[in-house]
mmCIF file with all atom_site columns, C-alpha atoms in Angstrom:
data_model
loop_
_atom_site.group_PDB
_atom_site.id
_atom_site.type_symbol
_atom_site.label_atom_id
_atom_site.label_alt_id
_atom_site.label_comp_id
_atom_site.label_asym_id
_atom_site.label_entity_id
_atom_site.label_seq_id
_atom_site.pdbx_PDB_ins_code
_atom_site.Cartn_x
_atom_site.Cartn_y
_atom_site.Cartn_z
_atom_site.occupancy
_atom_site.B_iso_or_equiv
_atom_site.pdbx_formal_charge
_atom_site.auth_seq_id
_atom_site.auth_comp_id
_atom_site.auth_asym_id
_atom_site.auth_atom_id
_atom_site.pdbx_PDB_model_num
ATOM 1  C CA . MET A 1 1  ? -85.672  76.358 32.593 1.00 67.00 ? 1  MET A CA 1
ATOM 2  C CA . VAL A 1 2  ? -88.138  74.386 30.492 1.00 75.00 ? 2  VAL A CA 1
ATOM 3  C CA . TRP A 1 3  ? -89.974  71.342 31.789 1.00 79.00 ? 3  TRP A CA 1
ATOM 4  C CA . ASP A 1 4  ? -90.088  68.473 29.285 1.00 80.00 ? 4  ASP A CA 1
ATOM 5  C CA . LEU A 1 5  ? -93.645  67.100 29.414 1.00 78.00 ? 5  LEU A CA 1
ATOM 6  C CA . ARG A 1 6  ? -92.978  64.557 26.661 1.00 81.00 ? 6  ARG A CA 1
ATOM 7  C CA . GLY A 1 7  ? -89.923  63.237 28.494 1.00 81.00 ? 7  GLY A CA 1
ATOM 8  C CA . ALA A 1 8  ? -91.825  63.041 31.765 1.00 77.00 ? 8  ALA A CA 1
ATOM 9  C CA . LEU A 1 9  ? -94.652  61.083 30.124 1.00 76.00 ? 9  LEU A CA 1
ATOM 10 C CA . LEU A 1 10 ? -92.199  58.699 28.444 1.00 78.00 ? 10 LEU A CA 1
ATOM 11 C CA . LYS A 1 11 ? -90.394  58.108 31.740 1.00 79.00 ? 11 LYS A CA 1
ATOM 12 C CA . LYS A 1 12 ? -93.723  57.551 33.523 1.00 75.00 ? 12 LYS A CA 1
ATOM 13 C CA . GLY A 1 13 ? -94.693  55.052 30.830 1.00 75.00 ? 13 GLY A CA 1
ATOM 14 C CA . GLU A 1 14 ? -91.437  53.155 31.293 1.00 75.00 ? 14 GLU A CA 1
ATOM 15 C CA . VAL A 1 15 ? -91.764  53.099 35.084 1.00 77.00 ? 15 VAL A CA 1
ATOM 16 C CA . GLU A 1 16 ? -95.423  52.042 34.970 1.00 80.00 ? 16 GLU A CA 1
ATOM 17 C CA . SER A 1 17 ? -94.728  49.327 32.389 1.00 82.00 ? 17 SER A CA 1
ATOM 18 C CA . ALA A 1 18 ? -91.892  47.918 34.487 1.00 84.00 ? 18 ALA A CA 1
ATOM 19 C CA . ARG A 1 19 ? -94.008  48.043 37.643 1.00 85.00 ? 19 ARG A CA 1
ATOM 20 C CA . LEU A 1 20 ? -96.955  46.298 35.972 1.00 88.00 ? 20 LEU A CA 1
ATOM 21 C CA . ASP A 1 21 ? -94.679  43.663 34.390 1.00 90.00 ? 21 ASP A CA 1
ATOM 22 C CA . ALA A 1 22 ? -93.145  42.944 37.798 1.00 91.00 ? 22 ALA A CA 1
ATOM 23 C CA . PHE A 1 23 ? -96.607  42.637 39.355 1.00 93.00 ? 23 PHE A CA 1
ATOM 24 C CA . GLU A 1 24 ? -97.753  40.283 36.599 1.00 93.00 ? 24 GLU A CA 1
ATOM 25 C CA . PHE A 1 25 ? -94.704  38.048 37.050 1.00 93.00 ? 25 PHE A CA 1
ATOM 26 C CA . LYS A 1 26 ? -95.223  37.943 40.818 1.00 95.00 ? 26 LYS A CA 1
ATOM 27 C CA . LEU A 1 27 ? -98.870  37.092 40.208 1.00 95.00 ? 27 LEU A CA 1
ATOM 28 C CA . ARG A 1 28 ? -97.933  34.191 37.923 1.00 94.00 ? 28 ARG A CA 1
ATOM 29 C CA . ALA A 1 29 ? -95.371  32.844 40.393 1.00 94.00 ? 29 ALA A CA 1
ATOM 30 C CA . ARG A 1 30 ? -97.661  33.202 43.414 1.00 95.00 ? 30 ARG A CA 1
ATOM 31 C CA . THR A 1 31 ? -100.523 31.546 41.523 1.00 94.00 ? 31 THR A CA 1
ATOM 32 C CA . MET A 1 32 ? -98.391  28.514 40.674 1.00 92.00 ? 32 MET A CA 1
ATOM 33 C CA . ARG A 1 33 ? -97.013  28.337 44.214 1.00 94.00 ? 33 ARG A CA 1
ATOM 34 C CA . LEU A 1 34 ? -100.586 28.250 45.580 1.00 95.00 ? 34 LEU A CA 1
ATOM 35 C CA . LEU A 1 35 ? -101.726 25.800 42.903 1.00 93.00 ? 35 LEU A CA 1
ATOM 36 C CA . ALA A 1 36 ? -98.989  23.198 43.430 1.00 92.00 ? 36 ALA A CA 1
ATOM 37 C CA . PRO A 1 37 ? -100.241 21.782 46.758 1.00 93.00 ? 37 PRO A CA 1
ATOM 38 C CA . VAL A 1 38 ? -103.807 21.648 45.417 1.00 91.00 ? 38 VAL A CA 1
ATOM 39 C CA . LEU A 1 39 ? -102.578 19.473 42.540 1.00 88.00 ? 39 LEU A CA 1
ATOM 40 C CA . GLY A 1 40 ? -100.215 17.469 44.752 1.00 89.00 ? 40 GLY A CA 1
ATOM 41 C CA . LEU A 1 41 ? -97.120  18.791 42.970 1.00 86.00 ? 41 LEU A CA 1
ATOM 42 C CA . GLU A 1 42 ? -93.870  20.271 44.222 1.00 90.00 ? 42 GLU A CA 1
ATOM 43 C CA . ALA A 1 43 ? -94.207  24.072 44.265 1.00 89.00 ? 43 ALA A CA 1
ATOM 44 C CA . ASP A 1 44 ? -90.672  24.843 43.058 1.00 90.00 ? 44 ASP A CA 1
ATOM 45 C CA . ALA A 1 45 ? -91.014  22.587 40.026 1.00 87.00 ? 45 ALA A CA 1
ATOM 46 C CA . LEU A 1 46 ? -94.279  24.207 38.980 1.00 86.00 ? 46 LEU A CA 1
ATOM 47 C CA . VAL A 1 47 ? -92.966  27.736 39.540 1.00 86.00 ? 47 VAL A CA 1
ATOM 48 C CA . GLU A 1 48 ? -89.860  26.976 37.459 1.00 88.00 ? 48 GLU A CA 1
ATOM 49 C CA . ARG A 1 49 ? -92.102  26.113 34.505 1.00 87.00 ? 49 ARG A CA 1
ATOM 50 C CA . ILE A 1 50 ? -93.321  29.717 34.213 1.00 87.00 ? 50 ILE A CA 1
ATOM 51 C CA . ALA A 1 51 ? -89.828  30.749 33.076 1.00 87.00 ? 51 ALA A CA 1
ATOM 52 C CA . VAL A 1 52 ? -90.049  28.578 29.961 1.00 91.00 ? 52 VAL A CA 1
ATOM 53 C CA . GLU A 1 53 ? -93.757  28.039 29.341 1.00 90.00 ? 53 GLU A CA 1
ATOM 54 C CA . PRO A 1 54 ? -96.732  30.370 29.058 1.00 90.00 ? 54 PRO A CA 1
ATOM 55 C CA . ASP A 1 55 ? -99.611  29.822 31.454 1.00 86.00 ? 55 ASP A CA 1
ATOM 56 C CA . GLU A 1 56 ? -101.739 28.440 28.612 1.00 88.00 ? 56 GLU A CA 1
ATOM 57 C CA . ALA A 1 57 ? -99.268  25.576 28.061 1.00 89.00 ? 57 ALA A CA 1
ATOM 58 C CA . ILE A 1 58 ? -99.203  24.770 31.770 1.00 86.00 ? 58 ILE A CA 1
ATOM 59 C CA . LEU A 1 59 ? -102.999 24.926 31.979 1.00 85.00 ? 59 LEU A CA 1
ATOM 60 C CA . GLY A 1 60 ? -103.246 22.669 28.932 1.00 86.00 ? 60 GLY A CA 1
ATOM 61 C CA . THR A 1 61 ? -101.761 19.863 31.016 1.00 83.00 ? 61 THR A CA 1
ATOM 62 C CA . LEU A 1 62 ? -104.457 20.230 33.684 1.00 81.00 ? 62 LEU A CA 1
ATOM 63 C CA . ASP A 1 63 ? -107.948 18.772 33.680 1.00 83.00 ? 63 ASP A CA 1
ATOM 64 C CA . GLY A 1 64 ? -111.069 20.892 34.170 1.00 82.00 ? 64 GLY A CA 1
ATOM 65 C CA . GLU A 1 65 ? -110.811 20.631 37.943 1.00 86.00 ? 65 GLU A CA 1
ATOM 66 C CA . GLY A 1 66 ? -107.183 21.776 37.835 1.00 85.00 ? 66 GLY A CA 1
ATOM 67 C CA . GLN A 1 67 ? -108.100 24.760 35.673 1.00 85.00 ? 67 GLN A CA 1
ATOM 68 C CA . ALA A 1 68 ? -110.858 25.735 38.121 1.00 90.00 ? 68 ALA A CA 1
ATOM 69 C CA . ALA A 1 69 ? -108.329 25.462 40.947 1.00 93.00 ? 69 ALA A CA 1
ATOM 70 C CA . TRP A 1 70 ? -105.988 27.704 38.941 1.00 92.00 ? 70 TRP A CA 1
ATOM 71 C CA . SER A 1 71 ? -108.703 30.366 38.730 1.00 93.00 ? 71 SER A CA 1
ATOM 72 C CA . ARG A 1 72 ? -109.245 30.256 42.500 1.00 95.00 ? 72 ARG A CA 1
ATOM 73 C CA . CYS A 1 73 ? -105.500 30.334 43.190 1.00 95.00 ? 73 CYS A CA 1
ATOM 74 C CA . ARG A 1 74 ? -105.020 33.276 40.807 1.00 95.00 ? 74 ARG A CA 1
ATOM 75 C CA . ALA A 1 75 ? -107.738 35.254 42.595 1.00 97.00 ? 75 ALA A CA 1
ATOM 76 C CA . GLU A 1 76 ? -106.158 34.488 45.972 1.00 97.00 ? 76 GLU A CA 1
ATOM 77 C CA . ALA A 1 77 ? -102.678 35.387 44.678 1.00 97.00 ? 77 ALA A CA 1
ATOM 78 C CA . TYR A 1 78 ? -104.007 38.696 43.343 1.00 96.00 ? 78 TYR A CA 1
ATOM 79 C CA . ARG A 1 79 ? -105.657 39.458 46.680 1.00 96.00 ? 79 ARG A CA 1
ATOM 80 C CA . GLN A 1 80 ? -102.449 38.675 48.579 1.00 96.00 ? 80 GLN A CA 1
ATOM 81 C CA . LEU A 1 81 ? -100.278 40.793 46.278 1.00 96.00 ? 81 LEU A CA 1
ATOM 82 C CA . VAL A 1 82 ? -102.631 43.776 46.423 1.00 94.00 ? 82 VAL A CA 1
ATOM 83 C CA . GLU A 1 83 ? -102.532 43.503 50.204 1.00 94.00 ? 83 GLU A CA 1
ATOM 84 C CA . GLU A 1 84 ? -98.706  43.373 50.187 1.00 94.00 ? 84 GLU A CA 1
ATOM 85 C CA . LEU A 1 85 ? -97.846  45.748 47.320 1.00 90.00 ? 85 LEU A CA 1
ATOM 86 C CA . GLY A 1 86 ? -100.938 47.872 46.808 1.00 88.00 ? 86 GLY A CA 1
ATOM 87 C CA . ASP A 1 87 ? -103.250 48.220 43.832 1.00 87.00 ? 87 ASP A CA 1
ATOM 88 C CA . PRO A 1 88 ? -101.382 47.591 40.557 1.00 82.00 ? 88 PRO A CA 1
ATOM 89 C CA . THR A 1 89 ? -103.506 49.904 38.419 1.00 81.00 ? 89 THR A CA 1
ATOM 90 C CA . PRO A 1 90 ? -101.487 52.726 36.887 1.00 67.00 ? 90 PRO A CA 1
ATOM 91 C CA . VAL A 1 91 ? -101.253 56.006 38.741 1.00 65.00 ? 91 VAL A CA 1
ATOM 92 C CA . LYS A 1 92 ? -102.873 58.736 36.670 1.00 65.00 ? 92 LYS A CA 1
ATOM 93 C CA . LEU A 1 93 ? -101.306 62.130 36.072 1.00 58.00 ? 93 LEU A CA 1
ATOM 94 C CA . ALA A 1 94 ? -104.114 64.368 37.257 1.00 51.00 ? 94 ALA A CA 1
#
């Protein structure tokens, strides 16, 4: 029996990419959910915008204070997700 190193690395790449993409989406959604009350907006409406608009377009509608709030909310969302899901950095094959 021969072990397919190339296949294993490709599969690992697919799994890691999917895991990191899922984390990034959760980070975007959590950030907007935390940001909405700070801006006095409805959370669901702001979260729905991430499905059709990139973060840059959403941030373009905010003033400087709103963008600073976004940075704080993103850091808090990242902290919460790492606490819930663990560190998102890829697992190395060592």
